[in-house]
Coordinates of C-alpha atoms and ligand atoms in Angstrom, one line a residue:
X62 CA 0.0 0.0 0.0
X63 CA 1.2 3.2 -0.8
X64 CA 1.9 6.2 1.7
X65 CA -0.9 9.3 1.4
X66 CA 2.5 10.9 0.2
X67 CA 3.2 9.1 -2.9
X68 CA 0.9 11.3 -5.1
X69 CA 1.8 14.5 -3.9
X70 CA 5.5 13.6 -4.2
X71 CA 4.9 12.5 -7.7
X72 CA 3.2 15.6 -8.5
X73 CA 5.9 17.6 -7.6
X74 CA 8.7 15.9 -9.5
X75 CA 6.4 16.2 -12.9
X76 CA 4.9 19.9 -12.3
X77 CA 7.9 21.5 -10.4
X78 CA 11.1 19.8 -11.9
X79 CA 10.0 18.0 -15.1
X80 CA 7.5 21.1 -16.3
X81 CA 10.3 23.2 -15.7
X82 CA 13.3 21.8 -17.4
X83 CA 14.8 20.0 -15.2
X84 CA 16.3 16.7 -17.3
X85 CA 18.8 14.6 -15.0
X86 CA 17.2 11.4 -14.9
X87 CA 19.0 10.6 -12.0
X88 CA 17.6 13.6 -10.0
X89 CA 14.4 13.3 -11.0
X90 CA 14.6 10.1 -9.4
X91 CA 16.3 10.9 -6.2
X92 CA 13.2 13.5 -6.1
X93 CA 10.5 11.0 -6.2
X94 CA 12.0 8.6 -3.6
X95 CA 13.0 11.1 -0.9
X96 CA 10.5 11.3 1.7
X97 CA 10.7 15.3 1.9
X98 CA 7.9 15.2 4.5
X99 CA 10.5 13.6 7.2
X100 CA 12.5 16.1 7.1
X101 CA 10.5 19.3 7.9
X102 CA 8.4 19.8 11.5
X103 CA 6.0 17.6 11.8
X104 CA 3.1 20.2 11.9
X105 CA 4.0 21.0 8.8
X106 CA 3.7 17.6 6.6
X107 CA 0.7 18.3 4.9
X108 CA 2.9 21.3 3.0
X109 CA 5.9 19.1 2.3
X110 CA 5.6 19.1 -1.4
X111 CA 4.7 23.0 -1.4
X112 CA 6.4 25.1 -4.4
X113 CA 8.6 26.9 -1.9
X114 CA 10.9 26.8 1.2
X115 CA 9.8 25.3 4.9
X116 CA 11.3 25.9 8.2
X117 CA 13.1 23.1 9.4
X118 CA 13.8 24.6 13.1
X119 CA 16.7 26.6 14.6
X120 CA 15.2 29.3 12.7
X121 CA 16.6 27.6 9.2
X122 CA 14.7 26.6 6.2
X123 CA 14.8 23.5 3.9
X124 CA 15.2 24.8 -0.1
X125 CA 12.1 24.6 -2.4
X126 CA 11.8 21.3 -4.3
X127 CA 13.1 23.1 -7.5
X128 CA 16.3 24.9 -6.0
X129 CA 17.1 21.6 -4.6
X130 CA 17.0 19.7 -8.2
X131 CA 18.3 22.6 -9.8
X132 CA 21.4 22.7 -7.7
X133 CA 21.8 19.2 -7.8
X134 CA 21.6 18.8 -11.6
X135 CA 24.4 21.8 -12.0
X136 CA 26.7 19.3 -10.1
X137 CA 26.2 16.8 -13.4
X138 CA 27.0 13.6 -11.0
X139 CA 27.3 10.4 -12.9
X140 CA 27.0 8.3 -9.7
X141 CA 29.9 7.5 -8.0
X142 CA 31.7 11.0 -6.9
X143 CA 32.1 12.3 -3.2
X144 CA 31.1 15.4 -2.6
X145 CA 31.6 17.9 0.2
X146 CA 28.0 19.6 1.3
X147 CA 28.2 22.8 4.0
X148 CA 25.2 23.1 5.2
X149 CA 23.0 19.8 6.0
X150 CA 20.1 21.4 7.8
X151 CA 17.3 18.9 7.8
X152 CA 19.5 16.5 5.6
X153 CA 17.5 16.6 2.5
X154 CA 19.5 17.6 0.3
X155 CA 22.1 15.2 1.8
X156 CA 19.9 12.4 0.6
X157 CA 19.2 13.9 -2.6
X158 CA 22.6 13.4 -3.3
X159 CA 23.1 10.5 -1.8
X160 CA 21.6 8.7 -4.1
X161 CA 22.6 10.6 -7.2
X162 CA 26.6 10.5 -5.9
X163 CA 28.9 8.2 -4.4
X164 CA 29.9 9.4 -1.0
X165 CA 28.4 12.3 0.8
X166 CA 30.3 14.4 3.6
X167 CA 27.7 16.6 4.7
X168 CA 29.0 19.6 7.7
X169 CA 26.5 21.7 9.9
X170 CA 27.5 24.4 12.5
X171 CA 24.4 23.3 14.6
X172 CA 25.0 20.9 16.3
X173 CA 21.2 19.9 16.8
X174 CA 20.3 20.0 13.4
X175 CA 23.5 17.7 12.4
X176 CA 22.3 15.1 15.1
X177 CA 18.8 15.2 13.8
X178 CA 19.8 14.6 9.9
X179 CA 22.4 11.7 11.3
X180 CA 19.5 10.2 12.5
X181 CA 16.6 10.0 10.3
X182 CA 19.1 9.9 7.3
X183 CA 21.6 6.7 8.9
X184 CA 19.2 5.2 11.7
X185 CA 15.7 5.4 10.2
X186 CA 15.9 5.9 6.2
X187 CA 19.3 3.0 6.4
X188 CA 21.6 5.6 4.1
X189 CA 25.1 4.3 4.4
X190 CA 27.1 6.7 2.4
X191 CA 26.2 10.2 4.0
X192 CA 28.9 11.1 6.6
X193 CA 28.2 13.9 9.2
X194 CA 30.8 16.8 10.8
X195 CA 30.0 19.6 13.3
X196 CA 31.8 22.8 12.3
X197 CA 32.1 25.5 10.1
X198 CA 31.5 24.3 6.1
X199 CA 34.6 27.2 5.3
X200 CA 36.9 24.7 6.4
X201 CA 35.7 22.1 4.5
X202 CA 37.0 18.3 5.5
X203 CA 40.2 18.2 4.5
X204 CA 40.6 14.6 5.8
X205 CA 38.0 13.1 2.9
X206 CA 39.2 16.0 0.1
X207 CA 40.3 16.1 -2.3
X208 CA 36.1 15.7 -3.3
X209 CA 34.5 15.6 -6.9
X210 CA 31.9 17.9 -5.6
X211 CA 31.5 20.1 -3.1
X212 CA 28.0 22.0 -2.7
X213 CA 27.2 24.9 -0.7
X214 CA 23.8 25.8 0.8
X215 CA 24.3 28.7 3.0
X216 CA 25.6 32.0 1.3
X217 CA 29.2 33.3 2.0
X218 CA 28.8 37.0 1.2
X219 CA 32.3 36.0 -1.1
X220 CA 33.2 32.3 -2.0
X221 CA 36.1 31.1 0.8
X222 CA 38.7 30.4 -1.7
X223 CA 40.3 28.2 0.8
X224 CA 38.0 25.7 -0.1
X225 CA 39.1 25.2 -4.2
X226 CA 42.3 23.0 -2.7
X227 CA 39.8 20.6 -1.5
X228 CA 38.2 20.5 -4.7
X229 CA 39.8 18.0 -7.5
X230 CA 40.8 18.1 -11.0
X231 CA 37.7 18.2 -13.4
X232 CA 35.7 18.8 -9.9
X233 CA 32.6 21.4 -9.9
X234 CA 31.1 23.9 -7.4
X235 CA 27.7 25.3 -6.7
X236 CA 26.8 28.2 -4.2
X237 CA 24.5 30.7 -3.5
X238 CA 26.8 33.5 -3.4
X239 CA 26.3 37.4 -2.0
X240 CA 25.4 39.5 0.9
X241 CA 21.9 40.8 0.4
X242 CA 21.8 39.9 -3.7
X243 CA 22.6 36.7 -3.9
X244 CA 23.7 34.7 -6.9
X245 CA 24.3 31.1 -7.8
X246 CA 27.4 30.3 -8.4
X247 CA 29.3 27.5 -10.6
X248 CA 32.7 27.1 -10.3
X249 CA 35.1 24.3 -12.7
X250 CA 38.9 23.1 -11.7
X251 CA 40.2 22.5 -14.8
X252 CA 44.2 22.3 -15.7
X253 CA 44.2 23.9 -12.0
X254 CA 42.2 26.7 -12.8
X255 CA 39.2 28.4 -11.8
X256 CA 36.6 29.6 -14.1
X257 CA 33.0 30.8 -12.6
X258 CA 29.6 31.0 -14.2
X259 CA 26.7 33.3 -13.0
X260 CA 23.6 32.1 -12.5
X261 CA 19.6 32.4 -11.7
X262 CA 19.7 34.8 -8.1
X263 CA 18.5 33.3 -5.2
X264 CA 17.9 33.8 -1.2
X265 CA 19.6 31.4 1.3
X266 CA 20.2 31.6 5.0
X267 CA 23.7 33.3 5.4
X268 CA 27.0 31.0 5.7
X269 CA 27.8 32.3 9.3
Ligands
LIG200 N1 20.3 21.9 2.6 C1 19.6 22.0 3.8 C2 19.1 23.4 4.1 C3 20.3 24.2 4.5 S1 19.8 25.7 5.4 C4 18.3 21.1 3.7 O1 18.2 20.4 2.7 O2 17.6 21.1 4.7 C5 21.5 26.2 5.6 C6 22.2 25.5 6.7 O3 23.6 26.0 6.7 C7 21.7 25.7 8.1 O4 21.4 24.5 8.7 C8 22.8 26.5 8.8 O5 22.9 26.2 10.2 C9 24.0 26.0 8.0 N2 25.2 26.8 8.1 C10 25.2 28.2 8.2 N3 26.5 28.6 8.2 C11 27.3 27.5 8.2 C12 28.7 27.2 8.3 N4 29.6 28.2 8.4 N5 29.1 26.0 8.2 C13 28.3 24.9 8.2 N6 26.9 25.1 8.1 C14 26.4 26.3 8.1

């Protein structure tokens, strides 16, 4: 028997991701099996597959459904990278791309909200390749890098360069980036360098 979920989850993949462009198979995927109604306060379920953001407590919010696929799909995983997230939150995201990349290494400055993902992500929903830190995302993980991906979803008013050596050859970047305006970012390493793309603007919480 199917969850009272399962249409409304559906619904959202075709008329918020599919309806509007977005192709990665993969994601699209990841997007109808996530539970997204697990990860935001309970009171809240019946709005889990709402066209925009939800608080997710400690006065932070989980991304709309389509910034989420959006972001994911400018990371063009084939399946098997490892990618550096700053900025779990609820931990949706983090189990978006857990099962559209290899290995996720997912760090949170709260600690109650890193405690919370860890456990509905690796004790209730089983996932054994998302990997949790306390601390500031700036810093990245240096013992996992260098990563394939590293995704940010908490704005830095500037990028913190500081994290491109953790980023490898051929790796990508996406963040919200800007202090009031804020702009999605993509970033390549290629032959060592750094070359940056502008994107659609957007409004996260600030990387603190
Ligand atoms: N992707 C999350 C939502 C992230 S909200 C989800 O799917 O639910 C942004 C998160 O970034 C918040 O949880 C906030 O506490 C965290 N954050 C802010 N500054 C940070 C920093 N310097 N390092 C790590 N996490 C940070």
């Amino acid at each position: 028997m199917e969850d009272r979920f399962g249409q409304p989850r559906r619904d959202m993949v075709e008329r918020q991701l599919r309806q509007r462009g977005i192709r990665d198979q993969a994601v699209l995927a990841a997007m109808g099996k996530v539970p997204r109604e697990l990860f935001i306060e309970a009171g809240l379920r019946d709005s889990a597959y709402a066209d925009g953001p939800l608080p997710i407590g400690c006065r932070q919010t989980i991304s709309q459904p389509y910034i989420v696929a959006y972001m994911t799909e400018l990371l063009e995983l084939q399946g098997g990278e490892s990618v550096l997230e700053i900025g779990t939150g609820s931990g949706y995201q983090s189990a978006v791309l857990a099962e559209t990349a290899g290995r996720v290494y997912s760090v949170e400055v709260i600690p109650e909200l890193s405690a919370a993902a860890g456990d509905l992500l690796s004790t209730r929903l089983g996932y054994r390749n998302i990997f949790f830190r306390v601390g500031r995302g700036q810093e990245g993980w240096p013992e996992f890098a260098p990563f394939h991906r590293i995704l940010l979803t908490a704005a830095p008013a500037a990028f913190p360069a500081g994290l491109f050596a953790q980023l490898g050859e051929g790796g990508i970047v996406v963040a919200p980036v800007g202090d009031g305006e804020q702009r999605l970012i993509r970033y390549r390493k290629q032959g060592g360098v750094i070359r940056s793309d502008e994107l659609i603007g957007v409004v996260f919480v600030p990387l603190v």
